[in-house]
mmCIF file of C-alpha atoms in Angstrom:
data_model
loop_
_atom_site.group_PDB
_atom_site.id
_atom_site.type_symbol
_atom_site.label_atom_id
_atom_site.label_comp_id
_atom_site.label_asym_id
_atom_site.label_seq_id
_atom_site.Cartn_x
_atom_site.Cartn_y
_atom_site.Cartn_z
ATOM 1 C CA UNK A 1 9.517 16.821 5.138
ATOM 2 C CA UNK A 2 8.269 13.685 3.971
ATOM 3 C CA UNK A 3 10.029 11.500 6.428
ATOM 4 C CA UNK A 4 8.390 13.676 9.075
ATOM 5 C CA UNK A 5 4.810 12.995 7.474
ATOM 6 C CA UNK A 6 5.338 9.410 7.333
ATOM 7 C CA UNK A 7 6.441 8.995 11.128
ATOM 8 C CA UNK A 8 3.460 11.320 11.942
ATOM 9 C CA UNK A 9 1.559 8.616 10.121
ATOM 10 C CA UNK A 10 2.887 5.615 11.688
ATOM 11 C CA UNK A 11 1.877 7.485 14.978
ATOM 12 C CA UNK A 12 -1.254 8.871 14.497
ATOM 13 C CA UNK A 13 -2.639 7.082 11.261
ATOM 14 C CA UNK A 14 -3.072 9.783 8.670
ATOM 15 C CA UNK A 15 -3.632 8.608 5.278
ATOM 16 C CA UNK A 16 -0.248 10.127 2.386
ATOM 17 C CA UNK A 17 -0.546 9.610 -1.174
ATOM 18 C CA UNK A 18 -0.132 6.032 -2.429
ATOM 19 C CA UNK A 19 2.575 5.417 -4.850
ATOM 20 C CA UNK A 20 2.333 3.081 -7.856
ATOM 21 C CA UNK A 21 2.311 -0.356 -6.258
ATOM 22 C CA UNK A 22 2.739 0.500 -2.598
ATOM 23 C CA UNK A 23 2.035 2.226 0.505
ATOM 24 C CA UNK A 24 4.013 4.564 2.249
ATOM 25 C CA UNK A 25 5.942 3.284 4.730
ATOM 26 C CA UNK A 26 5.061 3.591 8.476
ATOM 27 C CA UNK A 27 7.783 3.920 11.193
ATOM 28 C CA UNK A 28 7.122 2.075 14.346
ATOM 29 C CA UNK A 29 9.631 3.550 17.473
ATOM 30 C CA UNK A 30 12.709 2.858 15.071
ATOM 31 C CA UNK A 31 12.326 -0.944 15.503
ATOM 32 C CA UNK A 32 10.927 -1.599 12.161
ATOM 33 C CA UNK A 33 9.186 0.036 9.034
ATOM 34 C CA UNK A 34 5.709 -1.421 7.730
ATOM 35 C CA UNK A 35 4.147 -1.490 4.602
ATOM 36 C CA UNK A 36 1.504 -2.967 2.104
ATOM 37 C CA UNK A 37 3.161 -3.558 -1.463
ATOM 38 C CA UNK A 38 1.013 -4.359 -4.214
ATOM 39 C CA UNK A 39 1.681 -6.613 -7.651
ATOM 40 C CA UNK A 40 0.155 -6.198 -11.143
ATOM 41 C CA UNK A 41 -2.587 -8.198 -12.836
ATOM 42 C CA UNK A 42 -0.186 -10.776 -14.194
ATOM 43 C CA UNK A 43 -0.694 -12.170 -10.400
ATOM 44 C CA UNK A 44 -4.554 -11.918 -9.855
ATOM 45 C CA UNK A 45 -5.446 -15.635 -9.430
ATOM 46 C CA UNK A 46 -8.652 -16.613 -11.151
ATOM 47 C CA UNK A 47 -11.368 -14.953 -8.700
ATOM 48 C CA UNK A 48 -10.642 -11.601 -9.702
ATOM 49 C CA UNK A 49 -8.325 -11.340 -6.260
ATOM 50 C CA UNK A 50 -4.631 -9.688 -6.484
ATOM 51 C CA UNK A 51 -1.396 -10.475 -5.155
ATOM 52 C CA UNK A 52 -0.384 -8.206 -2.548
ATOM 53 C CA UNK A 53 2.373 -8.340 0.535
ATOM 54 C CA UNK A 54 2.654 -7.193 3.694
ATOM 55 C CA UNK A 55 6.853 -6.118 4.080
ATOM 56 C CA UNK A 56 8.316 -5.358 7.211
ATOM 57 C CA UNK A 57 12.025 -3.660 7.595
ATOM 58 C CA UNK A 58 13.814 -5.007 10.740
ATOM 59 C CA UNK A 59 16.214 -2.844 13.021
ATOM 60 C CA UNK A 60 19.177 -4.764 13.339
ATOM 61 C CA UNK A 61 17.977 -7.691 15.947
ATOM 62 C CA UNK A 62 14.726 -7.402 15.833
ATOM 63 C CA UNK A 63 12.285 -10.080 15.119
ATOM 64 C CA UNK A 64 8.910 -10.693 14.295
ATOM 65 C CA UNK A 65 6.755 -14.132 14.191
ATOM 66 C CA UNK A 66 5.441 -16.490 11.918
ATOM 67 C CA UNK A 67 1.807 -17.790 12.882
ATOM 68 C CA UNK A 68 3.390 -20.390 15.184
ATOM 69 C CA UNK A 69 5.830 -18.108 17.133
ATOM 70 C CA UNK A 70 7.253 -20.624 19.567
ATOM 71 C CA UNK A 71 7.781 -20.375 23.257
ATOM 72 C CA UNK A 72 6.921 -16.405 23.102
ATOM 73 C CA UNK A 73 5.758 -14.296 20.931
ATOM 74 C CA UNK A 74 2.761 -13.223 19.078
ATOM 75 C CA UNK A 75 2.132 -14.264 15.151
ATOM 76 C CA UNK A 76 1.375 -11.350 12.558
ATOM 77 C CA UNK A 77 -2.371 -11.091 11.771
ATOM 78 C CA UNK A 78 -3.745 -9.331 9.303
ATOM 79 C CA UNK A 79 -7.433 -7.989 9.012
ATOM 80 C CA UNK A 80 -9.960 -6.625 6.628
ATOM 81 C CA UNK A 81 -13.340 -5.286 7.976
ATOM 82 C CA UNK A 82 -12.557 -7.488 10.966
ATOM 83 C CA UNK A 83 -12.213 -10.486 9.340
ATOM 84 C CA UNK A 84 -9.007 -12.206 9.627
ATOM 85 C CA UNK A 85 -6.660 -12.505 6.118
ATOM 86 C CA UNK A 86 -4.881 -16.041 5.677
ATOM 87 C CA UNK A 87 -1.687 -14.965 5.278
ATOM 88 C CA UNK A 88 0.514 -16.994 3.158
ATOM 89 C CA UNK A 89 3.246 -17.194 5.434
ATOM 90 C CA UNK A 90 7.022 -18.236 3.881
ATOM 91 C CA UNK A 91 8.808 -21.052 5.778
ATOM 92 C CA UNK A 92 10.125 -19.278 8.859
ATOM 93 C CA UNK A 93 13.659 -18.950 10.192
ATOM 94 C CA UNK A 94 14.173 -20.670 13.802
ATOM 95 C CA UNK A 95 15.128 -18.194 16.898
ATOM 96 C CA UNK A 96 16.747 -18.818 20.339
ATOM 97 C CA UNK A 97 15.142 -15.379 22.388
ATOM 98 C CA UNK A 98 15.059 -14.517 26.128
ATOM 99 C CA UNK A 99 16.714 -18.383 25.996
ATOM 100 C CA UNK A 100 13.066 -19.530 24.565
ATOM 101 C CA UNK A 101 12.689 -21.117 20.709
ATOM 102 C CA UNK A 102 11.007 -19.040 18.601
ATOM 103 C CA UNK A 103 10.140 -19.183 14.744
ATOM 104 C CA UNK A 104 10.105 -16.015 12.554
ATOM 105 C CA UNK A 105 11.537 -13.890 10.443
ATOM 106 C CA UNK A 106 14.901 -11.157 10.491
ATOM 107 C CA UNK A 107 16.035 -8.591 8.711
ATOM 108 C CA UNK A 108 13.329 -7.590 5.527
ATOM 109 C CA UNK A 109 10.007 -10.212 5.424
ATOM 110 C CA UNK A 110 7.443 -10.081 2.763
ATOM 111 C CA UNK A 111 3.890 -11.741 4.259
ATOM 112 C CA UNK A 112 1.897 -12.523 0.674
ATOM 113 C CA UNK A 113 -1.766 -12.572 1.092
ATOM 114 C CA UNK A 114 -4.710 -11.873 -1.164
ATOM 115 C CA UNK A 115 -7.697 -9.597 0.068
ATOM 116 C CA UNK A 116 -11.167 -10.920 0.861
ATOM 117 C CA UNK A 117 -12.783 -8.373 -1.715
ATOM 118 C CA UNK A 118 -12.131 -5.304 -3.405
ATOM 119 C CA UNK A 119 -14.386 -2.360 -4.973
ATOM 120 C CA UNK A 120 -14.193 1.283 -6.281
ATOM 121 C CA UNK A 121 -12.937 2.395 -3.002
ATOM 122 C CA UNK A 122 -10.431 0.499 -2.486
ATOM 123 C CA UNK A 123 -9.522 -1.778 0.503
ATOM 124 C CA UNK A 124 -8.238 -1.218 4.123
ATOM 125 C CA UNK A 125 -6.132 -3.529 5.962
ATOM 126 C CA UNK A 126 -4.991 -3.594 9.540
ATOM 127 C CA UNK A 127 -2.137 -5.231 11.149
ATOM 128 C CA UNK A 128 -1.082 -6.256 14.646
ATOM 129 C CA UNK A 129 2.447 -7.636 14.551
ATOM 130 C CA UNK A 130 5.013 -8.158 17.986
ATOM 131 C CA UNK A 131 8.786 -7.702 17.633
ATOM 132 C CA UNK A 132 11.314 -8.697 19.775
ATOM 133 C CA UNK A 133 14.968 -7.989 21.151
ATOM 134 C CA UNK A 134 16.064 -7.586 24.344
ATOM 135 C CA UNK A 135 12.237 -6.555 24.871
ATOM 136 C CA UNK A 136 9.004 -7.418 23.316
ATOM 137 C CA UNK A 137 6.565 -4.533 21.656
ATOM 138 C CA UNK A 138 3.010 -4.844 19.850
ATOM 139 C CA UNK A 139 2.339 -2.803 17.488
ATOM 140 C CA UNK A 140 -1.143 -2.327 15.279
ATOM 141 C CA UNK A 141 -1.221 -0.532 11.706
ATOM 142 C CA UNK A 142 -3.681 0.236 9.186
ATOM 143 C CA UNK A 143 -2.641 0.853 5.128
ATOM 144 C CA UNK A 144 -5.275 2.020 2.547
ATOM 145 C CA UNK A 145 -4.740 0.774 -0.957
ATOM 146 C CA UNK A 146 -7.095 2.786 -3.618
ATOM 147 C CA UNK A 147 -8.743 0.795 -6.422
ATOM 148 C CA UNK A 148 -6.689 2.574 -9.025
ATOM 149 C CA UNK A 149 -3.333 0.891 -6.590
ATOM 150 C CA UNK A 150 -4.916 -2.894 -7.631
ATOM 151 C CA UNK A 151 -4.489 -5.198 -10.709
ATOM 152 C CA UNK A 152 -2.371 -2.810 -12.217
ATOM 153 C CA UNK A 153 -0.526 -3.292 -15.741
ATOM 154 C CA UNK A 154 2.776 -2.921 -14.065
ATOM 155 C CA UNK A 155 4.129 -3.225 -10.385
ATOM 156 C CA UNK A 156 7.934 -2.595 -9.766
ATOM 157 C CA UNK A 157 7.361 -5.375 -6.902
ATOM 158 C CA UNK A 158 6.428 -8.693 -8.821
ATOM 159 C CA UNK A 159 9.421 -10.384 -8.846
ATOM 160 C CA UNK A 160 9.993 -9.430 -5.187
ATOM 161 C CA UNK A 161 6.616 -10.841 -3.982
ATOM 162 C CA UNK A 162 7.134 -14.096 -6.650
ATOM 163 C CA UNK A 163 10.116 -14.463 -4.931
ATOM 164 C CA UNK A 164 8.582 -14.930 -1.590
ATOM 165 C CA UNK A 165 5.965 -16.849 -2.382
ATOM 166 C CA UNK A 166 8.208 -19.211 -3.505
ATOM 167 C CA UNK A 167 9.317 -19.699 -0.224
ATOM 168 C CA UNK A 168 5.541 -20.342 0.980
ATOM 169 C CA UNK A 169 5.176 -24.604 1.795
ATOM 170 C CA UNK A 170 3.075 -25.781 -1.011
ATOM 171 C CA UNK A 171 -0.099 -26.795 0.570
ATOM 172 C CA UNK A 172 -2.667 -29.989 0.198
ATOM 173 C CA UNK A 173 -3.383 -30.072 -3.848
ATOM 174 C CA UNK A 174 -0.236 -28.310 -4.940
ATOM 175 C CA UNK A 175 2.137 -30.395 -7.059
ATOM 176 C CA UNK A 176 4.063 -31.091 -3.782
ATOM 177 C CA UNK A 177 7.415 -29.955 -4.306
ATOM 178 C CA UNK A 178 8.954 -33.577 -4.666
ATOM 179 C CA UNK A 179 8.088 -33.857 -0.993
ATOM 180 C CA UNK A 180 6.035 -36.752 0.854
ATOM 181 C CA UNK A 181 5.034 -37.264 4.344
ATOM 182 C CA UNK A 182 4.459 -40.941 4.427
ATOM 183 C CA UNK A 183 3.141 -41.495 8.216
ATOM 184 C CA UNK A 184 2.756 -39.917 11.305
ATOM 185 C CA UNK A 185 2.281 -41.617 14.528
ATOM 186 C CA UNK A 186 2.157 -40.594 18.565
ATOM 187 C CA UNK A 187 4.407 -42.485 20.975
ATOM 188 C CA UNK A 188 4.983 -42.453 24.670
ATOM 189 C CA UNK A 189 2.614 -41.120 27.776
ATOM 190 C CA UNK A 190 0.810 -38.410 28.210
ATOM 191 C CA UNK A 191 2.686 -35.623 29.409
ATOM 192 C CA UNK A 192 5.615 -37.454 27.496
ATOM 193 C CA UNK A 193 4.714 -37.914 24.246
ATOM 194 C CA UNK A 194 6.691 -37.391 20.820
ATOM 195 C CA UNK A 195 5.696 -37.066 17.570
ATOM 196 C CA UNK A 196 7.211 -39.756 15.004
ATOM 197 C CA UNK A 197 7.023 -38.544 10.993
ATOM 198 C CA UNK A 198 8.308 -40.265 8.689
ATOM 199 C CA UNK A 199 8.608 -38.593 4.887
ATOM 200 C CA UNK A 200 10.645 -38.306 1.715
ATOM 201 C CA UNK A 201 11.929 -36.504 -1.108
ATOM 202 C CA UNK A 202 13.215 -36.691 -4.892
ATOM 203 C CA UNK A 203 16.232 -35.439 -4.501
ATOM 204 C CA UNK A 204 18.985 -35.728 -1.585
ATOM 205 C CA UNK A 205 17.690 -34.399 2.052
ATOM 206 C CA UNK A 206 20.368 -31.688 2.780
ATOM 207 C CA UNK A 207 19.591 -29.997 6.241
ATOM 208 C CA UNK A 208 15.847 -31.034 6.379
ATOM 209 C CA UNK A 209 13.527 -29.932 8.758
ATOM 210 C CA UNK A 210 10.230 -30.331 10.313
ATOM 211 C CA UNK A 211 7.863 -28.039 11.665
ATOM 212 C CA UNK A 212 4.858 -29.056 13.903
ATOM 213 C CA UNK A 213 1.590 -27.675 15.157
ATOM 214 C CA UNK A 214 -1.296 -28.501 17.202
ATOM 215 C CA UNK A 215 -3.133 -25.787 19.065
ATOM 216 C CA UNK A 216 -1.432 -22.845 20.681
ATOM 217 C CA UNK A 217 -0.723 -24.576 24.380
ATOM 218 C CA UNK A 218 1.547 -27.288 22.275
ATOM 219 C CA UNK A 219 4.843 -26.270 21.285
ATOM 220 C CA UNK A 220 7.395 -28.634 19.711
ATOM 221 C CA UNK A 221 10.814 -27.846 19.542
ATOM 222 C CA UNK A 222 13.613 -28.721 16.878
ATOM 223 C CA UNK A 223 13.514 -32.351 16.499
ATOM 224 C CA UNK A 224 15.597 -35.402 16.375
ATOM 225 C CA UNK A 225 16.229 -36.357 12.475
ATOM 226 C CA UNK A 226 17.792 -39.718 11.137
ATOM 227 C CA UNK A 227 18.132 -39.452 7.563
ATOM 228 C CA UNK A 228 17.876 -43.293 6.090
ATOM 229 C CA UNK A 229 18.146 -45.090 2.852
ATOM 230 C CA UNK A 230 19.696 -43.000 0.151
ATOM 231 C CA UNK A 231 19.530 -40.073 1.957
ATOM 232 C CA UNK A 232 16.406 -39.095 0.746
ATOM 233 C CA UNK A 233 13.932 -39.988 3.172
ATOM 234 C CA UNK A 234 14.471 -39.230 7.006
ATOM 235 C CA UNK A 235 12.753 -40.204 9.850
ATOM 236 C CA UNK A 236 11.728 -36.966 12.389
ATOM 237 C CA UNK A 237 11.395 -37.469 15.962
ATOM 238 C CA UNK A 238 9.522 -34.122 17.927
ATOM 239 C CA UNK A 239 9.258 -33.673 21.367
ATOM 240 C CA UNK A 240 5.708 -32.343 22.382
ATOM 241 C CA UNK A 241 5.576 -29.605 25.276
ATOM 242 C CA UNK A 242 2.318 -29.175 26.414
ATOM 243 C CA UNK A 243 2.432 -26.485 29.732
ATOM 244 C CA UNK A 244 1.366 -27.372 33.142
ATOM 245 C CA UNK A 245 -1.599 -29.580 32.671
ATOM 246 C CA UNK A 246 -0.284 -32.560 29.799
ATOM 247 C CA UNK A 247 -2.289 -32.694 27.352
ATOM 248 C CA UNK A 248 -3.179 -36.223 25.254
ATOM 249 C CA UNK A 249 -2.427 -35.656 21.682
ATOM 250 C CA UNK A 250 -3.908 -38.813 20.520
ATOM 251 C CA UNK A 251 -6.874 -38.142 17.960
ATOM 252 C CA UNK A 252 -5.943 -34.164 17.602
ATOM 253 C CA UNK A 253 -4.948 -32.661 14.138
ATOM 254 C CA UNK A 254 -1.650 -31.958 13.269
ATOM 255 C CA UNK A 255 -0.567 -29.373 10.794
ATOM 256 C CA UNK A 256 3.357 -30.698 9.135
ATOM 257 C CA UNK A 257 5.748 -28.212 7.781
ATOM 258 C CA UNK A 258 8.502 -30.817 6.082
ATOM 259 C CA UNK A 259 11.482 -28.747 4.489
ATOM 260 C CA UNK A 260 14.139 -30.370 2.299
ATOM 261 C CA UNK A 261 16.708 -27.698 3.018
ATOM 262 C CA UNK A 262 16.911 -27.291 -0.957
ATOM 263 C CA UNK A 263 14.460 -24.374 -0.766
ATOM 264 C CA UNK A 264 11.258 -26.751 -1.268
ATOM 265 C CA UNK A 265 8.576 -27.240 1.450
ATOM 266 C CA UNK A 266 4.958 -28.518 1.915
ATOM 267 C CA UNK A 267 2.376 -27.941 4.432
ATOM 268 C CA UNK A 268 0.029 -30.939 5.059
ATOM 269 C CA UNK A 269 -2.722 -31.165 7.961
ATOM 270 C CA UNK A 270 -3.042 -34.968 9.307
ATOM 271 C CA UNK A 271 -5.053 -36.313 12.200
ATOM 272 C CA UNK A 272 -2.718 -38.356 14.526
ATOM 273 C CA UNK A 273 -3.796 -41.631 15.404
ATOM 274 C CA UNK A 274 -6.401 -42.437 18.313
ATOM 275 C CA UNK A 275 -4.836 -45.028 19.436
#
């Protein structure tokens, strides 16, 4: 009976019971299961906001997308009265679908994100999340977490959320993970153009990586990597595809996701040179 009430919610959007540090889960055509999972007040950061998750249960080959997806795709977003969550999103896995490159995740993900507010009623959050096979499917959700669900004493999913969040990329004004990103520079013409970082570590580079993004009409693809010195610093090459009409990426921002392959990762955004 209660599988059959939780696909009828999934469906139609009725509201079950929540259970001590989660929602129920919500069935989406067999292709995954959705929920919001909640942590205890051991994790509520200094403004009075907690910890919670966003999990998603894969069907064997299915995938869903990080907030760069690639070639194809559409990122998970998350919402709360309309205005859009920053999602803490884990370093994502690299796909080859429909023979496109894609970034996202497999299998079980955890999404950590803290709310904008809460109060005595609780918050709503809604989803709209795309997975992908040998077809593609959107899918939008909404969970409802009571007040009494928040800042709890005890949540069975703490060490399951910490565990995630260590996979986040520590970001500008974290300790930085050992990890530097020492320049960045644009080279070639327009329509042409790669991407040249160069950046280091503490410890030995072991199957490094380096993730790129500029707007959503640039996509950059695995790159070229020359690890130098004592193998702890590596030089990363990344092709820039910018569609039909090239685009000059001279000036423009440039948000750097350097990975050591150790398990240790930071985000840093950088303006590429003018000239």
């Amino acid at each position: 009976m209660r599988s059959i009430l939780i696909v009828l919610s999934g469906l139609f959007g009725l509201t079950l019971p929540v259970q001590a540090g989660e929602t129920p889960w919500q069935e989406h055509l067999d292709m995954l299961q959705t929920r919001l999972v909640t942590t205890s007040a051991d994790m509520t950061n200094s403004d009075g906001k907690p910890l919670l998750a966003w999990e998603a249960k894969l069907a064997p080959g299915w995938k869903t997308y990080w907030r760069s997806p690639g070639e194809a795709g559409l990122p998970v977003r998350l919402s709360q009265d309309a205005a859009e969550i920053d999602i803490l999103f884990p370093v994502p896995e690299r796909f080859e679908l429909f023979g496109l490159e894609t970034y996202g995740y497999s299998h079980t993900v955890l999404l950590p994100f803290r709310p904008h507010s809460t109060n005595e009623a609780g918050i709503t959050v809604s989803a709209s999340f795309m997975v992908c096979k040998d077809i593609c499917v959107p899918f939008d959700a909404t969970y409802n977490l009571p007040a009494s669900a928040l800042g709890a004493d005890f949540s069975p999913h703490d060490i399951r959320v910490d565990a995630w969040m260590k996979k986040v990329p520590e970001r500008e004004g974290d300790a930085g993970a050992g990890l530097v990103i020492d320049s960045v520079r644009v080279t070639g013409p327009v329509g042409r153009q790669h991407v040249v970082v160069d950046a280091r570590a503490d410890a030995m580079l072991t199957a490094p990586d380096m993730l790129a993004e500029v707007n959503d009409m640039v996509h950059f693809g695995a790159p070229r990597i020359k690890i130098t010195g004592d193998g702890r610093s590596a030089r990363f090459v990344l092709s820039a595809m910018t569609g039909k009409k090239p685009m000059d990426l001279r000036g423009k921002q440039i948000r750097l996701t350097f990975i050591d392959g150790q398990g240790n990762a930071i985000e840093r955004m950088l303006d590429l040179p003018a000239k």
